[in-house]
Short mmCIF file of C-alpha atoms in Angstrom, two decimals:
data_model
loop_
_atom_site.label_atom_id
_atom_site.label_comp_id
_atom_site.label_asym_id
_atom_site.label_seq_id
_atom_site.Cartn_x
_atom_site.Cartn_y
_atom_site.Cartn_z
CA UNK A 74 2.64 0.27 18.15
CA UNK A 75 2.72 -3.25 17.09
CA UNK A 76 3.06 -4.54 13.90
CA UNK A 77 4.12 -7.60 12.11
CA UNK A 78 7.85 -6.70 11.89
CA UNK A 79 9.63 -2.81 11.57
CA UNK A 80 8.70 -0.81 8.79
CA UNK A 81 10.64 -1.76 5.33
CA UNK A 82 9.37 1.19 3.49
CA UNK A 83 11.23 0.96 0.70
CA UNK A 84 9.78 -2.86 0.25
CA UNK A 85 5.96 -2.59 0.63
CA UNK A 86 3.76 0.24 0.78
CA UNK A 87 2.09 -0.81 4.35
CA UNK A 88 5.44 -0.49 5.89
CA UNK A 89 5.94 3.37 4.17
CA UNK A 90 2.43 4.41 5.90
CA UNK A 91 3.70 2.60 9.15
CA UNK A 92 6.60 4.82 9.03
CA UNK A 93 5.06 7.94 8.25
CA UNK A 94 2.64 7.40 11.15
CA UNK A 95 5.42 6.63 13.20
CA UNK A 96 7.23 10.11 12.21
CA UNK A 97 3.84 12.07 12.61
CA UNK A 98 3.62 10.76 16.28
CA UNK A 99 6.93 11.51 17.14
CA UNK A 100 7.18 14.78 15.64
CA UNK A 101 3.58 15.30 17.61
CA UNK A 102 5.11 14.69 20.89
CA UNK A 103 4.16 11.68 21.50
CA UNK A 104 6.56 8.81 23.23
CA UNK A 105 6.55 5.67 20.88
CA UNK A 106 7.85 2.12 21.51
CA UNK A 107 7.41 -0.37 18.22
CA UNK A 108 7.02 -3.77 18.80
CA UNK A 109 7.71 -6.08 15.92
CA UNK A 110 6.50 -9.64 15.65
CA UNK A 111 9.69 -10.33 13.72
CA UNK A 112 12.27 -8.86 12.41
CA UNK A 113 12.71 -6.91 8.91
CA UNK A 114 14.97 -8.38 6.57
CA UNK A 115 17.64 -6.02 7.46
CA UNK A 116 18.67 -5.12 10.79
CA UNK A 117 19.16 -1.45 9.23
CA UNK A 118 15.33 -1.19 9.35
CA UNK A 119 15.31 -1.50 13.22
CA UNK A 120 18.04 0.72 13.43
CA UNK A 121 16.59 3.38 11.38
CA UNK A 122 13.70 3.40 13.94
CA UNK A 123 16.19 3.57 17.17
CA UNK A 124 17.91 6.38 15.69
CA UNK A 125 14.52 8.12 15.31
CA UNK A 126 13.87 7.92 19.13
CA UNK A 127 11.51 4.71 19.00
CA UNK A 128 12.75 2.01 20.91
CA UNK A 129 12.33 -1.55 19.10
CA UNK A 130 10.87 -5.11 20.99
CA UNK A 131 11.10 -7.96 18.87
CA UNK A 132 8.92 -10.85 19.04
CA UNK A 133 6.31 -12.26 21.29
CA UNK A 134 8.39 -13.46 24.26
CA UNK A 135 10.00 -9.98 24.22
CA UNK A 136 6.75 -8.03 24.09
CA UNK A 137 5.37 -9.98 26.82
CA UNK A 138 8.48 -9.14 29.20
CA UNK A 139 7.72 -5.57 28.52
CA UNK A 140 4.39 -5.72 28.75
CA UNK A 141 4.32 -7.07 32.24
CA UNK A 142 6.56 -4.41 33.25
CA UNK A 143 5.37 -1.74 31.47
CA UNK A 144 2.16 -2.18 30.39
CA UNK A 145 0.21 0.04 32.69
CA UNK A 146 2.16 3.16 31.13
CA UNK A 147 0.94 3.23 28.29
CA UNK A 148 -2.27 5.50 27.06
CA UNK A 149 -2.56 3.91 23.48
CA UNK A 150 -1.93 0.33 21.82
CA UNK A 151 -2.00 0.68 18.22
CA UNK A 152 -1.99 -2.85 16.65
CA UNK A 153 -1.71 -3.29 12.73
CA UNK A 154 -3.02 -6.12 10.45
CA UNK A 155 -5.24 -8.62 11.15
CA UNK A 156 -3.10 -11.95 12.20
CA UNK A 157 -0.96 -9.54 14.62
CA UNK A 158 -4.09 -8.12 15.95
CA UNK A 159 -5.64 -11.49 16.72
CA UNK A 160 -1.92 -12.85 18.12
CA UNK A 161 -1.32 -9.53 20.60
CA UNK A 162 -4.95 -8.60 21.79
CA UNK A 163 -5.18 -10.84 24.37
CA UNK A 164 -1.80 -9.66 25.82
CA UNK A 165 -2.50 -6.05 25.28
CA UNK A 166 -6.13 -6.13 27.11
CA UNK A 167 -4.40 -8.33 30.13
CA UNK A 168 -0.76 -6.42 30.40
CA UNK A 169 -2.17 -2.74 29.33
CA UNK A 170 -5.74 -2.50 30.93
CA UNK A 171 -5.57 1.32 30.92
CA UNK A 172 -4.78 1.66 27.37
CA UNK A 173 -7.03 2.59 24.69
CA UNK A 174 -6.87 0.00 21.98
CA UNK A 175 -6.70 1.06 18.43
CA UNK A 176 -6.88 -1.87 15.52
CA UNK A 177 -5.59 -0.26 12.03
CA UNK A 178 -6.77 -2.97 9.70
CA UNK A 179 -4.38 -1.45 6.80
CA UNK A 180 -6.79 -3.18 4.08
CA UNK A 181 -9.92 -5.53 4.97
CA UNK A 182 -8.49 -8.98 3.50
CA UNK A 183 -11.75 -10.87 3.45
CA UNK A 184 -12.41 -8.28 0.92
CA UNK A 185 -9.17 -8.75 -1.22
CA UNK A 186 -9.34 -12.59 -0.92
CA UNK A 187 -12.89 -12.74 -1.88
CA UNK A 188 -12.40 -10.39 -4.86
CA UNK A 189 -9.06 -12.65 -5.96
CA UNK A 190 -11.33 -16.05 -6.24
CA UNK A 191 -12.27 -14.81 -10.18
CA UNK A 192 -8.59 -14.97 -10.92
CA UNK A 193 -7.60 -17.82 -8.92
CA UNK A 194 -6.75 -21.38 -9.77
CA UNK A 195 -7.77 -22.52 -6.35
CA UNK A 196 -10.96 -20.01 -5.45
CA UNK A 197 -12.26 -22.43 -3.01
CA UNK A 198 -9.35 -22.04 -0.94
CA UNK A 199 -9.39 -18.21 -1.43
CA UNK A 200 -13.49 -18.50 -0.13
CA UNK A 201 -12.21 -20.39 3.12
CA UNK A 202 -9.34 -17.81 3.58
CA UNK A 203 -11.49 -14.92 2.90
CA UNK A 204 -14.30 -16.43 5.60
CA UNK A 205 -11.76 -17.03 7.89
CA UNK A 206 -10.15 -13.41 7.66
CA UNK A 207 -13.55 -11.94 7.81
CA UNK A 208 -14.03 -13.54 11.24
CA UNK A 209 -10.88 -12.67 12.33
CA UNK A 210 -11.24 -9.14 11.46
CA UNK A 211 -14.05 -8.40 12.86
CA UNK A 212 -13.64 -10.09 16.11
CA UNK A 213 -10.83 -7.71 16.04
CA UNK A 214 -12.54 -4.44 15.57
CA UNK A 215 -15.19 -5.65 18.35
CA UNK A 216 -12.50 -6.24 20.81
CA UNK A 217 -10.67 -3.08 20.12
CA UNK A 218 -11.80 0.71 21.13
CA UNK A 219 -11.33 2.20 17.64
CA UNK A 220 -10.96 0.71 13.85
CA UNK A 221 -9.09 2.09 11.19
CA UNK A 222 -9.86 1.57 7.84
CA UNK A 223 -8.05 2.98 4.89
CA UNK A 224 -10.89 3.99 2.81
CA UNK A 225 -14.26 5.39 3.07
CA UNK A 226 -15.30 1.88 1.39
CA UNK A 227 -13.92 -0.12 3.56
CA UNK A 228 -15.27 1.96 6.55
CA UNK A 229 -18.70 1.62 5.39
CA UNK A 230 -18.16 -2.41 4.77
CA UNK A 231 -17.07 -2.66 8.36
CA UNK A 232 -20.30 -0.74 9.44
CA UNK A 233 -22.48 -2.55 7.37
CA UNK A 234 -21.41 -5.87 9.15
CA UNK A 235 -20.92 -4.02 12.83
CA UNK A 236 -23.01 -0.86 13.03
CA UNK A 237 -21.82 -0.17 16.41
CA UNK A 238 -18.21 -0.10 15.85
CA UNK A 239 -16.00 3.03 16.19
CA UNK A 240 -14.42 3.58 12.87
CA UNK A 241 -12.36 5.99 11.48
CA UNK A 242 -10.51 6.57 7.88
CA UNK A 243 -6.54 7.20 8.24
CA UNK A 244 -5.49 6.80 4.24
CA UNK A 245 -1.81 6.33 2.85
CA UNK A 246 0.51 8.64 3.43
CA UNK A 247 2.83 10.19 0.26
CA UNK A 248 5.28 13.12 0.19
CA UNK A 249 4.81 15.50 -3.39
CA UNK A 250 8.18 15.27 -5.46
CA UNK A 251 8.90 19.06 -5.59
CA UNK A 252 10.75 18.53 -9.11
CA UNK A 253 8.93 16.43 -12.03
CA UNK A 254 11.25 15.89 -15.13
CA UNK A 255 9.71 17.35 -18.28
CA UNK A 256 7.89 14.83 -20.20
CA UNK A 257 10.00 15.49 -23.31
CA UNK A 258 13.01 13.63 -21.36
CA UNK A 259 11.07 10.43 -20.62
CA UNK A 260 10.45 7.43 -21.67
CA UNK A 261 8.75 3.95 -21.04
CA UNK A 262 6.54 2.14 -18.57
CA UNK A 263 6.81 1.25 -15.10
CA UNK A 264 5.43 -0.71 -12.27
CA UNK A 265 6.48 -1.35 -9.15
CA UNK A 266 4.61 -3.25 -6.13
CA UNK A 267 5.72 -6.03 -3.40
CA UNK A 268 5.40 -9.42 -5.06
CA UNK A 269 4.31 -11.19 -1.62
CA UNK A 270 0.96 -9.25 -2.63
CA UNK A 271 -0.65 -11.63 -5.02
CA UNK A 272 -2.82 -8.86 -6.71
CA UNK A 273 0.63 -7.68 -7.99
CA UNK A 274 1.73 -10.73 -9.43
CA UNK A 275 -1.63 -11.09 -11.35
CA UNK A 276 -1.69 -7.33 -12.75
CA UNK A 277 1.92 -7.76 -14.19
CA UNK A 278 1.21 -11.11 -15.87
CA UNK A 279 -2.26 -9.91 -17.06
CA UNK A 280 -0.61 -6.67 -18.47
CA UNK A 281 2.09 -8.68 -19.79
CA UNK A 282 0.41 -11.36 -21.87
CA UNK A 283 -2.94 -9.25 -22.71
CA UNK A 284 -2.00 -5.47 -22.76
CA UNK A 285 1.47 -4.69 -23.46
CA UNK A 286 0.94 -6.75 -26.95
CA UNK A 287 -1.73 -4.39 -27.99
CA UNK A 288 0.47 -1.50 -26.64
CA UNK A 289 3.78 -2.81 -29.03
CA UNK A 290 1.72 -2.78 -31.76
CA UNK A 291 1.30 0.84 -31.96
CA UNK A 292 4.38 1.76 -29.69
CA UNK A 293 7.00 -0.95 -30.91
CA UNK A 294 10.20 0.96 -29.43
CA UNK A 295 8.61 1.07 -25.73
CA UNK A 296 9.73 -0.93 -22.76
CA UNK A 297 7.93 -2.24 -20.16
CA UNK A 298 10.26 -1.97 -16.75
CA UNK A 299 8.96 -3.88 -13.47
CA UNK A 300 10.45 -3.19 -9.77
CA UNK A 301 9.67 -4.80 -6.63
CA UNK A 302 10.58 -6.73 -3.66
CA UNK A 303 10.31 -10.57 -3.63
CA UNK A 304 9.71 -10.84 -7.33
CA UNK A 305 8.64 -14.24 -8.23
CA UNK A 306 10.29 -16.29 -11.12
CA UNK A 307 7.21 -16.26 -13.09
CA UNK A 308 7.72 -12.25 -13.29
CA UNK A 309 11.65 -12.66 -13.80
CA UNK A 310 10.54 -15.35 -16.36
CA UNK A 311 8.83 -12.53 -18.28
CA UNK A 312 12.07 -10.74 -19.51
CA UNK A 313 12.50 -10.05 -23.13
CA UNK A 314 13.96 -7.09 -24.92
CA UNK A 315 10.43 -5.29 -24.13
CA UNK A 316 9.99 -6.39 -20.78
CA UNK A 317 12.49 -5.52 -17.83
CA UNK A 318 12.30 -7.32 -14.71
CA UNK A 319 14.34 -5.16 -12.40
CA UNK A 320 13.52 -6.62 -9.06
CA UNK A 321 14.12 -4.91 -5.47
CA UNK A 322 15.30 -0.89 -5.94
CA UNK A 323 16.24 0.21 -2.70
CA UNK A 324 16.01 4.06 -4.22
CA UNK A 325 12.95 4.38 -6.96
CA UNK A 326 13.01 7.80 -7.37
CA UNK A 327 15.10 7.87 -10.79
CA UNK A 328 12.82 5.21 -12.30
CA UNK A 329 9.49 7.52 -11.14
CA UNK A 330 11.60 10.35 -12.94
CA UNK A 331 12.74 8.71 -16.26
CA UNK A 332 9.90 6.72 -16.79
CA UNK A 333 6.79 8.32 -19.00
CA UNK A 334 3.60 6.38 -18.25
CA UNK A 335 2.93 4.46 -14.64
CA UNK A 336 0.28 1.46 -15.30
CA UNK A 337 -1.62 -0.33 -12.47
CA UNK A 338 -3.68 -2.96 -14.47
CA UNK A 339 -4.54 -4.53 -10.83
CA UNK A 340 -7.90 -6.68 -11.18
CA UNK A 341 -8.29 -7.26 -7.87
CA UNK A 342 -7.07 -6.17 -4.30
CA UNK A 343 -8.82 -4.18 -1.21
CA UNK A 344 -7.59 -0.80 0.30
CA UNK A 345 -5.95 1.75 -0.97
CA UNK A 346 -3.22 1.43 -3.60
CA UNK A 347 0.09 3.09 -2.43
CA UNK A 348 1.61 2.42 -5.93
CA UNK A 349 -0.82 4.65 -7.40
CA UNK A 350 -0.37 7.62 -4.65
CA UNK A 351 3.31 7.12 -4.74
CA UNK A 352 3.21 7.58 -8.65
CA UNK A 353 0.73 10.50 -8.70
CA UNK A 354 2.95 12.32 -5.73
CA UNK A 355 6.26 11.93 -8.06
CA UNK A 356 4.04 13.52 -10.56
CA UNK A 357 4.10 10.64 -12.98
CA UNK A 358 0.87 10.03 -14.47
CA UNK A 359 -1.01 6.65 -14.09
CA UNK A 360 -3.06 4.29 -16.18
CA UNK A 361 -5.12 1.83 -13.58
CA UNK A 362 -8.26 0.12 -13.34
CA UNK A 363 -11.08 1.18 -10.96
CA UNK A 364 -9.49 -1.53 -8.56
CA UNK A 365 -6.23 0.62 -8.83
CA UNK A 366 -8.06 3.78 -8.35
CA UNK A 367 -10.54 2.84 -5.24
CA UNK A 368 -10.08 5.05 -2.40
CA UNK A 369 -8.48 7.83 -4.00
CA UNK A 370 -11.21 10.05 -5.29
CA UNK A 371 -9.75 9.76 -8.86
CA UNK A 372 -11.27 11.13 -11.88
CA UNK A 373 -10.97 9.54 -15.12
CA UNK A 374 -8.87 11.78 -17.36
CA UNK A 375 -8.71 14.91 -14.88
CA UNK A 376 -6.18 13.07 -12.19
CA UNK A 377 -5.55 9.71 -13.67
CA UNK A 378 -6.61 7.25 -16.84
CA UNK A 379 -9.19 4.67 -15.71
CA UNK A 380 -9.86 1.92 -17.97
CA UNK A 381 -10.49 -1.98 -16.89
CA UNK A 382 -11.16 -3.62 -20.30
CA UNK A 383 -7.93 -4.68 -21.51
CA UNK A 384 -8.25 -3.01 -24.93
CA UNK A 385 -9.54 0.35 -23.32
CA UNK A 386 -6.43 0.04 -20.84
CA UNK A 387 -3.92 0.04 -23.92
CA UNK A 388 -6.13 2.98 -25.59
CA UNK A 389 -5.09 4.68 -22.22
CA UNK A 390 -1.80 4.02 -22.22
CA UNK A 391 -1.17 5.00 -26.08
CA UNK A 392 -3.17 8.01 -25.36
CA UNK A 393 -1.36 9.55 -22.57
CA UNK A 394 1.77 8.43 -23.84
CA UNK A 395 1.57 10.28 -26.83
CA UNK A 396 -0.41 13.15 -25.89
CA UNK A 397 1.75 15.37 -24.15
CA UNK A 398 -0.87 18.07 -22.81
CA UNK A 399 -2.75 15.41 -21.29
CA UNK A 400 0.39 14.19 -19.65
CA UNK A 401 1.22 17.57 -18.15
CA UNK A 402 -2.28 18.38 -17.02
CA UNK A 403 -2.85 14.63 -15.42
CA UNK A 404 0.69 14.99 -13.58
CA UNK A 405 -0.19 18.59 -12.14
CA UNK A 406 -3.68 17.32 -10.98
CA UNK A 407 -2.24 14.09 -9.45
CA UNK A 408 0.28 16.19 -7.03
CA UNK A 409 -2.37 18.28 -6.38
CA UNK A 410 -4.86 15.73 -5.35
CA UNK A 411 -1.89 13.97 -3.19
CA UNK A 412 -1.11 17.21 -1.59
CA UNK A 413 -4.69 17.82 -0.64
CA UNK A 414 -5.67 14.57 0.75
CA UNK A 415 -2.56 12.36 1.46
CA UNK A 416 0.26 14.35 2.25
CA UNK A 417 2.09 14.12 5.40
CA UNK A 418 0.45 17.20 6.79
CA UNK A 419 -2.93 16.46 5.27
CA UNK A 420 -3.28 12.85 7.19
CA UNK A 421 -1.69 14.50 10.32
CA UNK A 422 -4.36 16.24 10.74
CA UNK A 423 -6.55 13.30 10.53
CA UNK A 424 -4.32 11.42 12.92
CA UNK A 425 -4.43 14.04 15.83
CA UNK A 426 -8.17 13.45 16.42
CA UNK A 427 -7.65 9.45 16.07
CA UNK A 428 -4.95 9.24 18.85
CA UNK A 429 -6.76 11.79 21.01
CA UNK A 430 -10.60 10.72 20.87
CA UNK A 431 -11.97 8.99 23.99
CA UNK A 432 -14.34 6.70 21.33
#
């Protein structure tokens, strides 16, 4: 397994998914080694993998030495993220010649960048980056034996461009929280996300400036709590009596258990949004956009509230916050959906044929 760093599951959604995949593989009897292009923010993440029985190799030079001596032993090499695949695919093909190579897109970066153009001060920069990543991602896919998309829509996007690709879908993985605190004990709004991811910065700024003031007109006492790693100054500067930029929180469980509505006002992005699945798994109902709901099979007013217009989004938050019956219905339905489609057990059933297939 090759990724940009040892998984940091409390810092970003992609790392949580990778950690769950690693655990599923180990539990299924696979002997797994992990190559990280760089070290994680803390050595404890590396140690956590080693404690789980997964050796860790860090850096290209160490990876080259390892594959030179052991490449012939690998049945499968799984490479995550476009830049990492671009960097390591030639090495893997040269030194692990018998291995079946799986390229995991995590999300299609070219789609995310293209969508971000509408909300950027430098759309031309994003257009060039989108074209570059499209070339990288399609080359990675064509040079691999199997490509992993995170949603059916992104699988279709790959096949539309290259119909001969072998593409499987492996979504995010979430653990359903068994005990949901009652709505009567909860208050306030919550958002979480890695702020190295530009769509998360945009979502928070958009919500704070254009949606939250509309909510405060009807609910003047509500607060908006923002958690996440690598929080920039622009988000920290939002701090007021009603907006609370918390920053990085290692254990987010208390926040999901005591807040009343999770907001994900994403205007652009790609793939499946880990924050939305995480909130649903905790039984915390979600108000999001069509972009935020993408790939999860969510239905408006059944297992989430979905609105794109800022007025509609504010109205959905106010309605969900005020209607205890709706809150309980969405909480239950959201957990049921995650359990059926995105739990460790459900994704584990999809992972087996991905690892064992010959094509």
